[in-house]
mmCIF file of C-alpha atoms in Angstrom:
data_model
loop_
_atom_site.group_PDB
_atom_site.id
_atom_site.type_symbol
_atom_site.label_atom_id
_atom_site.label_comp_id
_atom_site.label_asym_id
_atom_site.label_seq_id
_atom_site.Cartn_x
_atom_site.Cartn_y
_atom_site.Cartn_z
ATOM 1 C CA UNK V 1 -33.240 -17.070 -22.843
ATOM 2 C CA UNK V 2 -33.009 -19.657 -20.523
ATOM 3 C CA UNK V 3 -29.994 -21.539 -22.786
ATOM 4 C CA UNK V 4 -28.339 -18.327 -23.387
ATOM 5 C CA UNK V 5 -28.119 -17.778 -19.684
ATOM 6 C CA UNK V 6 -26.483 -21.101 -19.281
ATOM 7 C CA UNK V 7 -23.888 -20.616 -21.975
ATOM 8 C CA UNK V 8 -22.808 -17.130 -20.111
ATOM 9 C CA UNK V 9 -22.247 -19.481 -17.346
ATOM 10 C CA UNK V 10 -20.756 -22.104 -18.762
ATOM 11 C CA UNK V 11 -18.345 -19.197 -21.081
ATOM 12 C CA UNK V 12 -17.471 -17.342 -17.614
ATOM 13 C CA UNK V 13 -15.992 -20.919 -15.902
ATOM 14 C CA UNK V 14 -13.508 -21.296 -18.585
ATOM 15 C CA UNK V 15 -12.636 -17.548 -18.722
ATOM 16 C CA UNK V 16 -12.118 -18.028 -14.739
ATOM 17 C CA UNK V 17 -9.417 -20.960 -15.150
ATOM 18 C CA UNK V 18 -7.771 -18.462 -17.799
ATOM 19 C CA UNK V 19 -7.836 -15.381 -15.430
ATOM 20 C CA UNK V 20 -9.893 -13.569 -17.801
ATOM 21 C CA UNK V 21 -11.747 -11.995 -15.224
ATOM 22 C CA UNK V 22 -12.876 -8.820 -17.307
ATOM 23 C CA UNK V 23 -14.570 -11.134 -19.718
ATOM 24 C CA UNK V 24 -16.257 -12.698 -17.166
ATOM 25 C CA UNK V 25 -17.748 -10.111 -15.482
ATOM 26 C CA UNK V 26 -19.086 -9.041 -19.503
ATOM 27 C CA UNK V 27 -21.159 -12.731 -19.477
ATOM 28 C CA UNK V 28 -22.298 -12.546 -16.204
ATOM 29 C CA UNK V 29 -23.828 -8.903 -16.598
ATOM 30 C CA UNK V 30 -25.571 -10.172 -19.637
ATOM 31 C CA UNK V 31 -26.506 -13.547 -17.891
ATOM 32 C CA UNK V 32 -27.654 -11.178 -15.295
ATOM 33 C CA UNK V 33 -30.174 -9.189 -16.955
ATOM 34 C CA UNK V 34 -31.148 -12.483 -18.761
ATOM 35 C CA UNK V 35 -32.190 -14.143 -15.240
ATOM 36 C CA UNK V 36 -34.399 -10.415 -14.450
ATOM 37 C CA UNK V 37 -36.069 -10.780 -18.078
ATOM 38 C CA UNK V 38 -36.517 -14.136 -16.520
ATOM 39 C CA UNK V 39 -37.622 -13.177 -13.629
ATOM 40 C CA UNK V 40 -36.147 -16.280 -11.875
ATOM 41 C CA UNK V 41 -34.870 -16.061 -8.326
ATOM 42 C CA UNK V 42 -32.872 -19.055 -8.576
ATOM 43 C CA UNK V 43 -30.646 -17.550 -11.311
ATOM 44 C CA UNK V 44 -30.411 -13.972 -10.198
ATOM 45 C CA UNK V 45 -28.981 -15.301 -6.743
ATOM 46 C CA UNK V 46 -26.454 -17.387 -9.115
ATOM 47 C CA UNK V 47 -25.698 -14.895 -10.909
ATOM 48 C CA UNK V 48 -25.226 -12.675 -7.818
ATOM 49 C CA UNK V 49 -23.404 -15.306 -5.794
ATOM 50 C CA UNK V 50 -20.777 -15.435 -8.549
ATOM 51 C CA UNK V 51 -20.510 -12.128 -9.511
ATOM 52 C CA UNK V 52 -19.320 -11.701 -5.731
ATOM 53 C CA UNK V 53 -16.294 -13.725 -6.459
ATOM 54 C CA UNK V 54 -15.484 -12.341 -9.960
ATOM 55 C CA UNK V 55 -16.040 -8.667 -7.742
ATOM 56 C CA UNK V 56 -13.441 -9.604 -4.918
ATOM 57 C CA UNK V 57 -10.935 -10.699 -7.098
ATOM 58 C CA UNK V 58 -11.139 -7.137 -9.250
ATOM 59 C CA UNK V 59 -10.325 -5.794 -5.341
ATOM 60 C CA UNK V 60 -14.270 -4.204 -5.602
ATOM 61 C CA UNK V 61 -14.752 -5.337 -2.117
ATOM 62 C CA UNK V 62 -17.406 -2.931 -1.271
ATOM 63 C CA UNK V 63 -19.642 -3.894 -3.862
ATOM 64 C CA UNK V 64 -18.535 -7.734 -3.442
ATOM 65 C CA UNK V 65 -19.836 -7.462 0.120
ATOM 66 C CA UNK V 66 -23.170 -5.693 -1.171
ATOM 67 C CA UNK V 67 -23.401 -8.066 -4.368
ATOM 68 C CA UNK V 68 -23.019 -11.364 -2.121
ATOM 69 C CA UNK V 69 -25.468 -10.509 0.749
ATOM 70 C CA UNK V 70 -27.942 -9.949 -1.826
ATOM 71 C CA UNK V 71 -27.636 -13.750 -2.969
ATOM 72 C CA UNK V 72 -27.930 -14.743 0.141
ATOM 73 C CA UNK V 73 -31.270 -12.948 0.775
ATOM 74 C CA UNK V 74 -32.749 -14.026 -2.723
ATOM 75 C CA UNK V 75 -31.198 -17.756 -1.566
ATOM 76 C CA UNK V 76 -33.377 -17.051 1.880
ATOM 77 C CA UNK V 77 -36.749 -16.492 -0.148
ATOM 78 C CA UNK V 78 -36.594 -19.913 -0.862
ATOM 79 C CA UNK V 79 -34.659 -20.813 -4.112
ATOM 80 C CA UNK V 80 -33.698 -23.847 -2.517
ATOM 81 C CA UNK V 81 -30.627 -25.696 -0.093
ATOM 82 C CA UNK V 82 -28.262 -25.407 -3.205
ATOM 83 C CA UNK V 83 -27.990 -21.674 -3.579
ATOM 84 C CA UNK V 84 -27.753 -21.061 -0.826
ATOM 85 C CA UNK V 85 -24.603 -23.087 0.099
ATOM 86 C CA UNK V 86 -23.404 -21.579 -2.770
ATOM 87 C CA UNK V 87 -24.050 -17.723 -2.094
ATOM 88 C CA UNK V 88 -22.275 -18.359 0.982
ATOM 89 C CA UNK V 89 -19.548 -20.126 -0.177
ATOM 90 C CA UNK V 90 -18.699 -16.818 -2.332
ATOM 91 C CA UNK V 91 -19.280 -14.390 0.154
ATOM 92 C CA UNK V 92 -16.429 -16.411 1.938
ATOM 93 C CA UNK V 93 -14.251 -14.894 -0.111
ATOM 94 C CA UNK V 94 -15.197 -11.188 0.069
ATOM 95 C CA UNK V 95 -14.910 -11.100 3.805
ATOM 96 C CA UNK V 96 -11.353 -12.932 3.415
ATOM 97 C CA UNK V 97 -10.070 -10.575 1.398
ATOM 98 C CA UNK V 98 -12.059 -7.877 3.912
ATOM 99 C CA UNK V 99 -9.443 -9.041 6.332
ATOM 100 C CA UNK V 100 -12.305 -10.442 8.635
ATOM 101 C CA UNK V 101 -11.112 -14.178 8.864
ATOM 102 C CA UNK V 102 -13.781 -14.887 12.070
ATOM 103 C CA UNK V 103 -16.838 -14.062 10.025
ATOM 104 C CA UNK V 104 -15.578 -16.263 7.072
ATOM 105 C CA UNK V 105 -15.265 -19.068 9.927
ATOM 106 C CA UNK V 106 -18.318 -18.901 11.238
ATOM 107 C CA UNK V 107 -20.279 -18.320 8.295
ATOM 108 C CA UNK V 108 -17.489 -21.445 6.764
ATOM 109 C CA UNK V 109 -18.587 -23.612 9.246
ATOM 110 C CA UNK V 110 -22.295 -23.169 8.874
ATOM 111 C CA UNK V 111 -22.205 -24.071 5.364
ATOM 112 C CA UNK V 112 -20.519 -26.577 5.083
ATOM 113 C CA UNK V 113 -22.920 -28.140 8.063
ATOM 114 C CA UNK V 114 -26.045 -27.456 5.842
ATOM 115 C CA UNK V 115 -24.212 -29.027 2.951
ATOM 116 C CA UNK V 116 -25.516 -32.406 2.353
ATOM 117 C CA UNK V 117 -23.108 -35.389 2.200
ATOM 118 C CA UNK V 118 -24.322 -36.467 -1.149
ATOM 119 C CA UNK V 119 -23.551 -33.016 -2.561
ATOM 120 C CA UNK V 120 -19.273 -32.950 -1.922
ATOM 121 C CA UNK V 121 -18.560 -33.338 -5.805
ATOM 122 C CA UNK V 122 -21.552 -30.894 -7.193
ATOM 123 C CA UNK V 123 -20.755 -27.739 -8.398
ATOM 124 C CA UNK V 124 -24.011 -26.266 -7.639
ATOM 125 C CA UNK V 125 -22.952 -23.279 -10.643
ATOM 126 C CA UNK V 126 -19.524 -22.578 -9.565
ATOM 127 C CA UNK V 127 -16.163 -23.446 -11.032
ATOM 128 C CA UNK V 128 -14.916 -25.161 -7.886
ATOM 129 C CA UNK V 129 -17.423 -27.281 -5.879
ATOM 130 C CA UNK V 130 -18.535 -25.129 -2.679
ATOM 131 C CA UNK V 131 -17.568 -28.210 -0.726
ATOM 132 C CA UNK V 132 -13.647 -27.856 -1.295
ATOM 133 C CA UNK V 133 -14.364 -23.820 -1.758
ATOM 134 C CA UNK V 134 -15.574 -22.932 1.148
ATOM 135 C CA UNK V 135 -13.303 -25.275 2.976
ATOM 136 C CA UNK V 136 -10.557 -23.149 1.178
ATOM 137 C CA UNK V 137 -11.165 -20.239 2.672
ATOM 138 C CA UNK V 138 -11.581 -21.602 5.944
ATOM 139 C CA UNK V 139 -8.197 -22.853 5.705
ATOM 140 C CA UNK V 140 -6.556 -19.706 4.936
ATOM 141 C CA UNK V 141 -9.239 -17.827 7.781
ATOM 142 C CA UNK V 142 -7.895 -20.496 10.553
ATOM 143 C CA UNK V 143 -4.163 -19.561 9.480
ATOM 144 C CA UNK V 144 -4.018 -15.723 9.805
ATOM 145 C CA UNK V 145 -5.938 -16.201 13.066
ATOM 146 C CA UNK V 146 -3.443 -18.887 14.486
ATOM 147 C CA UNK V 147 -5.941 -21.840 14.410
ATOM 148 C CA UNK V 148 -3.888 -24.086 13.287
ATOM 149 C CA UNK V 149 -4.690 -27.476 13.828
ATOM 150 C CA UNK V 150 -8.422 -26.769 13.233
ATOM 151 C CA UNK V 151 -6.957 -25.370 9.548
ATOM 152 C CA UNK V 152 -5.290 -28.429 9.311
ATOM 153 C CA UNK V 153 -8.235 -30.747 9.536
ATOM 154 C CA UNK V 154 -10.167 -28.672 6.737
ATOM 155 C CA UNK V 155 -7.009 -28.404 5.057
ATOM 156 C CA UNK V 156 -6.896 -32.311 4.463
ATOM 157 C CA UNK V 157 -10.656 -32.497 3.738
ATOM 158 C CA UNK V 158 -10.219 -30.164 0.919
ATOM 159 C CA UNK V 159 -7.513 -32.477 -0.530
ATOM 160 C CA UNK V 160 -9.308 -35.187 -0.372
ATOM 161 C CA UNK V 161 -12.470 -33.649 -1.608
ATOM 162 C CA UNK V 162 -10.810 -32.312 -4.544
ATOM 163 C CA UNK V 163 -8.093 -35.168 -6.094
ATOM 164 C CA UNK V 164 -10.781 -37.653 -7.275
ATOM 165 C CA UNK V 165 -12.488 -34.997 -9.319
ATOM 166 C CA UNK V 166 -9.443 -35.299 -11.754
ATOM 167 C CA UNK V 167 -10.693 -31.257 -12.394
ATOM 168 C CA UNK V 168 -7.082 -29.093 -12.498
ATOM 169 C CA UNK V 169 -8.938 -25.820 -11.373
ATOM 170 C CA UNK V 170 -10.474 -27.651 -8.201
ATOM 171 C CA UNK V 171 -7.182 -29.372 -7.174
ATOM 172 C CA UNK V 172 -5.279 -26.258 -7.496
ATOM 173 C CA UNK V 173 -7.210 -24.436 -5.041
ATOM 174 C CA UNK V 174 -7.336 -27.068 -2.451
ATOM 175 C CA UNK V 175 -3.431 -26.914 -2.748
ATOM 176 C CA UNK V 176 -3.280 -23.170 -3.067
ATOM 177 C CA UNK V 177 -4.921 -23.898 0.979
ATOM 178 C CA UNK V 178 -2.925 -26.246 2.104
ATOM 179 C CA UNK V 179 0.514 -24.317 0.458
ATOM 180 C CA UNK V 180 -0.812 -20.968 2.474
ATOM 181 C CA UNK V 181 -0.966 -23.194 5.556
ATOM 182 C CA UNK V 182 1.883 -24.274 6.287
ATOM 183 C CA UNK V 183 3.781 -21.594 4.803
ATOM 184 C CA UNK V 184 2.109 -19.392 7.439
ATOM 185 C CA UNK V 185 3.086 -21.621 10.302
ATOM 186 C CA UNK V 186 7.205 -22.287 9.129
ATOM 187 C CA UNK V 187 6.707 -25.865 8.000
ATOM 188 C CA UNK V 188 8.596 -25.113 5.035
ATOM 189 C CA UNK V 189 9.468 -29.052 3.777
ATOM 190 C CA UNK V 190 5.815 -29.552 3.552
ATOM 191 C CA UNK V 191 4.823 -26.273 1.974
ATOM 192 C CA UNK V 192 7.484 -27.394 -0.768
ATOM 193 C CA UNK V 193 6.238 -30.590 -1.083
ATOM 194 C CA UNK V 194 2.805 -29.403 -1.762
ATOM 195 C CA UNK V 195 3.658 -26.306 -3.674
ATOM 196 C CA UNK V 196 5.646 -28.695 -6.163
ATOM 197 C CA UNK V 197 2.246 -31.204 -6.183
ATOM 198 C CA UNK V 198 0.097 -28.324 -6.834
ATOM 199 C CA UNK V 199 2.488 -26.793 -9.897
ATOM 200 C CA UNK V 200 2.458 -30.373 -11.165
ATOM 201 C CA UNK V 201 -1.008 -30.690 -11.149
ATOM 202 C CA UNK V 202 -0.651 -27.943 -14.215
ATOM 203 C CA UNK V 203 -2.583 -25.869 -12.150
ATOM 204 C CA UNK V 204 -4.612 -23.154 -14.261
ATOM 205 C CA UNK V 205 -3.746 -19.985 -15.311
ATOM 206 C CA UNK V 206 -5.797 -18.274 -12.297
ATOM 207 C CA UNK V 207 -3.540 -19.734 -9.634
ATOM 208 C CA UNK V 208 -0.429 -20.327 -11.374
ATOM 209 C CA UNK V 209 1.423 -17.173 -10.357
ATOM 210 C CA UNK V 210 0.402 -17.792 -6.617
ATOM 211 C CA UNK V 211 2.061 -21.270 -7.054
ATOM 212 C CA UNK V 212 5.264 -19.982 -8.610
ATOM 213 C CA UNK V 213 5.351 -17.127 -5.701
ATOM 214 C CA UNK V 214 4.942 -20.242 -3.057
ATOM 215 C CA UNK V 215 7.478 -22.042 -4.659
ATOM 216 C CA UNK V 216 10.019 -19.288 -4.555
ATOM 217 C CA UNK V 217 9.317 -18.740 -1.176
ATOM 218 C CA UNK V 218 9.908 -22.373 -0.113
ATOM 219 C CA UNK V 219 12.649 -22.975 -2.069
ATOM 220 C CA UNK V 220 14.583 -20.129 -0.489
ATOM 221 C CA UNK V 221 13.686 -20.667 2.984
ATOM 222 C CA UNK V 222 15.224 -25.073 2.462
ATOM 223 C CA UNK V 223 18.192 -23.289 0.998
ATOM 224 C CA UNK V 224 17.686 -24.131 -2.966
ATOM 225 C CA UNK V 225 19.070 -21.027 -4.068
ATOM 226 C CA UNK V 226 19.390 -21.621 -7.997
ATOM 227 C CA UNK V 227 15.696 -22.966 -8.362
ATOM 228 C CA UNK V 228 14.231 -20.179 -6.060
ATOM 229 C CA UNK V 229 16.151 -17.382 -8.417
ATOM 230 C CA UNK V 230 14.346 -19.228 -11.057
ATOM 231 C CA UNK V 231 11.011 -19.195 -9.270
ATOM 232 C CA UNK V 232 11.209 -15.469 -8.666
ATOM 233 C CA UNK V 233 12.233 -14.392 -12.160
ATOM 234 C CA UNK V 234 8.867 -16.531 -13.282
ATOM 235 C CA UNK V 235 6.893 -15.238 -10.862
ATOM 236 C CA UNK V 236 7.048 -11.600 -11.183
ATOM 237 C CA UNK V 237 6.963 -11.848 -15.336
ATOM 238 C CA UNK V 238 3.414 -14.282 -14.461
ATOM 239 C CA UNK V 239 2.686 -11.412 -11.620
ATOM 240 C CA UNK V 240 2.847 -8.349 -14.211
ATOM 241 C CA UNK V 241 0.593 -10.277 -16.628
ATOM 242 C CA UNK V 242 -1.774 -10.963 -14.202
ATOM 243 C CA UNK V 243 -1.588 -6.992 -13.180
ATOM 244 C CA UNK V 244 -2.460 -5.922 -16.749
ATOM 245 C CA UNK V 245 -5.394 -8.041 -16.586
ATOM 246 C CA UNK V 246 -6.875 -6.584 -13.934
ATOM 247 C CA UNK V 247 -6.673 -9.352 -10.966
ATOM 248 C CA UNK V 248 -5.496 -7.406 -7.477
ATOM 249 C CA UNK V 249 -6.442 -10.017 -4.639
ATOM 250 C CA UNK V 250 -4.319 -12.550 -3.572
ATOM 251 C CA UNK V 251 -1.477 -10.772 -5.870
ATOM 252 C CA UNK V 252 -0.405 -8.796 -2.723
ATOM 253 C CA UNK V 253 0.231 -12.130 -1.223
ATOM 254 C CA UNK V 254 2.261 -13.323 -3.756
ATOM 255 C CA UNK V 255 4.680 -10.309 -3.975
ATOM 256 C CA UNK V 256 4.819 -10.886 -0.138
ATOM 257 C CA UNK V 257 5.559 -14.653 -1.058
ATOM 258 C CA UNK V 258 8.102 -13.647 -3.671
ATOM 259 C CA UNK V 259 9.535 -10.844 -1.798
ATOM 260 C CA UNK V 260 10.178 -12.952 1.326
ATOM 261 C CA UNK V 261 11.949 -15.017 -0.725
ATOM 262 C CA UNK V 262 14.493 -12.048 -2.193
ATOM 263 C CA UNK V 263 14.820 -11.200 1.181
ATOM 264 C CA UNK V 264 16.301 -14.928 2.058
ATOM 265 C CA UNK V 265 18.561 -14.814 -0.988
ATOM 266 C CA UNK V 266 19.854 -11.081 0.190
ATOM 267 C CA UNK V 267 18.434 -9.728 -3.060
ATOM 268 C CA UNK V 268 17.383 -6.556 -0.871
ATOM 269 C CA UNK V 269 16.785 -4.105 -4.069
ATOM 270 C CA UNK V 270 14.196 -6.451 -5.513
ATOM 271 C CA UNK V 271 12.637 -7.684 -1.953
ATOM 272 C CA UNK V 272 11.802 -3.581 -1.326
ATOM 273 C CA UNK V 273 10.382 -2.983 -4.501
ATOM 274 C CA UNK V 274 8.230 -6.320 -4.638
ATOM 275 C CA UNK V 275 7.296 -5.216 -1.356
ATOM 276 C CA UNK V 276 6.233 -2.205 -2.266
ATOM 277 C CA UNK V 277 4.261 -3.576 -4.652
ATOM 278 C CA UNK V 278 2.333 -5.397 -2.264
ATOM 279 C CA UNK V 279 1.474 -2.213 0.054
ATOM 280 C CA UNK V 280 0.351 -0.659 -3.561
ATOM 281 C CA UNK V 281 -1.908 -3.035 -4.103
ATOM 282 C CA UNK V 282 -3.472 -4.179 -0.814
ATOM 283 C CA UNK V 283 -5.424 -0.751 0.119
ATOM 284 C CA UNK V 284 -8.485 -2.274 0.502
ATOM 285 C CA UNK V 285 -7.143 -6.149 2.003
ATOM 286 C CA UNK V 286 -6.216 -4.926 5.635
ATOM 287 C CA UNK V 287 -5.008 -8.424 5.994
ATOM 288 C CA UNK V 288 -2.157 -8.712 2.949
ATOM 289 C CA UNK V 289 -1.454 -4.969 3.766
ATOM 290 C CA UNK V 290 -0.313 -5.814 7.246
ATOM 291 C CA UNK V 291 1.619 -9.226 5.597
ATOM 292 C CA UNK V 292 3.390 -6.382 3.179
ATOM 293 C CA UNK V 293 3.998 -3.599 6.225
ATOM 294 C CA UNK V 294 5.497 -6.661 8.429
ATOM 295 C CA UNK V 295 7.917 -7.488 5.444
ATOM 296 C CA UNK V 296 8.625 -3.977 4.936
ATOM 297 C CA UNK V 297 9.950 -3.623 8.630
ATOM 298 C CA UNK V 298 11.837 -7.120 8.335
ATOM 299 C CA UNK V 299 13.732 -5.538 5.436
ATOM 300 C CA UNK V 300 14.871 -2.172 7.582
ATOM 301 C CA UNK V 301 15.964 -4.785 10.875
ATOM 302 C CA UNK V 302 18.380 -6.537 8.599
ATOM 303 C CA UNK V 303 21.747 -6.237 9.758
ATOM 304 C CA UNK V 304 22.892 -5.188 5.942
ATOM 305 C CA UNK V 305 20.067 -2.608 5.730
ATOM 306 C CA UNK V 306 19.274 -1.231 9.310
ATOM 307 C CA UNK V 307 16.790 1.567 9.952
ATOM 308 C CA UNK V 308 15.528 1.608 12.916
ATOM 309 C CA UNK V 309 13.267 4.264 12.894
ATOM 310 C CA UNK V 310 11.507 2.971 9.267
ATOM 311 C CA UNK V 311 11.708 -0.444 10.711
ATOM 312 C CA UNK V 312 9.611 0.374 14.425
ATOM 313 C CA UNK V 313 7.264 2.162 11.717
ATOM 314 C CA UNK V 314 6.477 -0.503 9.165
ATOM 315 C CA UNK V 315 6.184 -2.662 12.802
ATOM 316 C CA UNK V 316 3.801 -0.984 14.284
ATOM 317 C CA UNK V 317 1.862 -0.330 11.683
ATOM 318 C CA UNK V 318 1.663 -4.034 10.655
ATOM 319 C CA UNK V 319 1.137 -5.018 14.241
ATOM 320 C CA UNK V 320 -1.844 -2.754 14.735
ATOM 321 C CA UNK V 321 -3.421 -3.927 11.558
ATOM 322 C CA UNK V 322 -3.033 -7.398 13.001
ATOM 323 C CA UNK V 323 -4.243 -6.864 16.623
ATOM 324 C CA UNK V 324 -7.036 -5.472 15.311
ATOM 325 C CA UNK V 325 -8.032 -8.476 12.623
ATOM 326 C CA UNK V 326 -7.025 -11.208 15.203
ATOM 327 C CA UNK V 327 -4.053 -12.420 13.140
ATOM 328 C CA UNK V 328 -2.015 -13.895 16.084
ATOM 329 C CA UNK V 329 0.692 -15.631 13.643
ATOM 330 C CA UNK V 330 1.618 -12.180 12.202
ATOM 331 C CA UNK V 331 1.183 -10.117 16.026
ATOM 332 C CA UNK V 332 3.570 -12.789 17.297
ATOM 333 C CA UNK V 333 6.362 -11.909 14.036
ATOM 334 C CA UNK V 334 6.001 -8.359 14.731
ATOM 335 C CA UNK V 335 6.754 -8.435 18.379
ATOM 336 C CA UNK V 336 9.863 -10.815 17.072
ATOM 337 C CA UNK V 337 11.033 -8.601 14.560
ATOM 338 C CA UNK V 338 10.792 -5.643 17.012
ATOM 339 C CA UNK V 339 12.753 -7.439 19.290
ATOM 340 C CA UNK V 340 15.689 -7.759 16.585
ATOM 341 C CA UNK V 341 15.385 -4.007 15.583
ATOM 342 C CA UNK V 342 15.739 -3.016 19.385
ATOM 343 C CA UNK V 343 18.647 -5.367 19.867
ATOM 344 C CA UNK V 344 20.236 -4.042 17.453
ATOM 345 C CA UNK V 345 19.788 -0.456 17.951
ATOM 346 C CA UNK V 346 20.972 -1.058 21.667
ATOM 347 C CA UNK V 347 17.785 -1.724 23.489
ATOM 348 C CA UNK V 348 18.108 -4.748 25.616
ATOM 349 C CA UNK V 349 14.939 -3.877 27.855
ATOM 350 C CA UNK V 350 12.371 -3.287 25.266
ATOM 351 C CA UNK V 351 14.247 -6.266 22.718
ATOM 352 C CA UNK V 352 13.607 -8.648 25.625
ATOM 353 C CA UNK V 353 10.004 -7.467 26.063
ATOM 354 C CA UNK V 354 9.067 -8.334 22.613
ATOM 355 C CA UNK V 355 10.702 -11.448 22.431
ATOM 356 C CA UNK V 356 8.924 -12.670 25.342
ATOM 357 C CA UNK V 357 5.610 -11.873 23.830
ATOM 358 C CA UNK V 358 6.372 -13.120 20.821
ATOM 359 C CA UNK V 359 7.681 -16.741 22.408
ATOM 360 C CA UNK V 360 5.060 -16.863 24.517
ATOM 361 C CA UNK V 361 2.999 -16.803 21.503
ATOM 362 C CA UNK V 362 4.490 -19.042 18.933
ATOM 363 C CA UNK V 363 4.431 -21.845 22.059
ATOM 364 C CA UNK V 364 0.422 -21.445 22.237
ATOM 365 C CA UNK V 365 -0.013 -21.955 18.592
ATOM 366 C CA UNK V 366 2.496 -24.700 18.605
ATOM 367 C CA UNK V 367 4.843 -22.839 15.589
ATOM 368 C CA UNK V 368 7.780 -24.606 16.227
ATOM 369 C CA UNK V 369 10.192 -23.305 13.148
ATOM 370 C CA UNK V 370 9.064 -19.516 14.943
ATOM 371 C CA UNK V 371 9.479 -20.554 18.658
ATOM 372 C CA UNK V 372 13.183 -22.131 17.393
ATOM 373 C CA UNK V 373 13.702 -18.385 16.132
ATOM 374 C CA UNK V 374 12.838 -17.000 19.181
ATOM 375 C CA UNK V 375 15.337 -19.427 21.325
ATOM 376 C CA UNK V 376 18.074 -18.420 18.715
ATOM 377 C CA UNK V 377 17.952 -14.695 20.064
#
């Protein structure tokens, strides 16, 4: 029993890198009621810690949330340093996709304090070691709330963490990070130049369509038009393949990704109905949902497609979401993108209100690219 439990394992981290995550969640039910045969606390809270992940990737974030604390109470009975670094490192996840990037940080930066030095290349029973997964979604956490040069410092950790393992799966996420990062901020040379490392890395099937969605984005925004068409057209055939398989988080974020990037090249039929896509399938991540509302407004400001009133809509709606989960970055794009609709419709007072918050803003978090924007006005 014990063997067969490690083959389930050892089955579901290949079927991970191949975004087979309905498979997975097959071995690790089985592996699960081999660990209660078992009795063994050390692989039910494995089993548990894992299944979180596998959970908040299906968009199950209820029972993610319910799955992980449980490994991290079987990890507190005392099955030892190593789960529970581990448990922790998935429940990470489930709260980032909850939308509630402060909890990931603090319980981030706890673990990776507990995690011992010697330990930054073990896996510890996961496909990625927790030392560059965890760090992940502390990354992306510090981004959405603004944090950025505190991201950046885990950002390059990650990186360096993750290259000498030589292990595709592991690089890719530490890039998938670092991409988000500077994406979110409007550093949009050094998003490309890490988007086209991490798609060189032959990053795995998992994270491939994330990549391609990146790279559109990028491309479009440094004014590559003819690769960024190609980048979109790949990305949504890798995004509808990823649908059928069942994978819903972090594919909102990509349709944003992708959809921005239809936006920049004026393809406005195809940046609404990617967009849409990415409201339809970020119901339960608060955070994406308020990415896809923000985009949604962006598209009714445009000069070529103006509607006000569905524009202050999709605004306030996104900027509501994002008061309420701390996401400064995104507040700060609302109140800009308000102040474009309002100039626009022929409302100098209120345009100039928003534009001050918004500037006022992008200076404290030092988002140059966005203040520049602002100035522009």
């Amino acid at each position: 029993m014990e063997q067969a439990f490690e083959i389930h394992l050892d089955v579901r981290a290949v079927l991970r890198q191949l975004g087979e995550v309905r498979q997975m969640l097959d071995h690790l039910r089985q592996a699960e009621a081999l660990a209660e045969r078992l009795k063994d606390d050390r692989r039910r809270g494995l089993v548990c810690a894992i299944m979180t992940t596998v959970l908040s990737t299906l968009d199950e974030l209820d029972e993610a949330l319910l799955t992980g604390t449980r490994a991290v109470e079987i990890a507190e009975r005392g099955a030892g340093l190593g789960l529970g670094v581990t448990t922790k490192s998935c429940l990470e996840e489930a709260y980032y996709f909850r939308g509630e990037y402060q909890r990931v940080v603090e319980i981030g930066v706890e673990n990776l304090a507990a995690l011992p030095a010697e330990w930054a290349h073990e896996y510890l029973g996961l496909a990625v070691p927790p030392s560059v997964f965890g760090r992940v979604w502390l990354v992306m956490s510090l981004a959405e709330l603004g944090r950025f040069a505190e991201a950046a410092k885990y950002k390059a950790e990650a990186i360096q963490l993750a290259e000498p393992t030589r292990h595709t799966h592991t690089i890719g996420w530490a890039y998938l990070a670092a991409s988000i990062l500077h994406l979110s901020k409007g550093d949009w040379g050094r998003a490309r130049s890490l988007i086209e490392n991490w798609i060189g890395s032959k990053t795995v099937a998992m994270l491939l369509p994330w990549a391609i969605a990146s790279s559109a984005w990028a491309l479009a925004q440094t004014g590559d038009v003819e690769r960024a068409l190609s980048r979109v057209e790949e990305a949504e055939r890798l995004l509808d393949k990823q649908s059928a398989s069942g994978i819903v988080c972090h594919r909102s974020w990509a349709y944003v990704a992708v959809s921005r990037a239809c936006l920049l090249l004026e393809r406005f039929d195809k940046a609404r109905h990617l967009g849409d896509c990415s409201v339809a399938s970020s119901q339960r991540q608060p955070g994406f949902r308020a990415h896809a509302l923000h985009l949604l407004g962006d598209l009714a400001a445009h000069r070529d497609q103006f509607d006000a009133e569905s524009g202050v809509t999709h605004y306030q709606q996104a900027l509501a979401l994002a008061q309420s989960h701390g996401m400064r970055p995104l507040v700060a794009h609302c109140y800009l993108g308000l102040s474009k609709l309002y100039r626009r419709a022929g409302k100098p007072g209120q345009a100039q209100e928003n534009l001050t918050a918004a500037t006022t803003m992008y200076r404290e978090m030092d988002m140059g690219f966005w203040c520049e924007q602002g100035r522009l006005m």
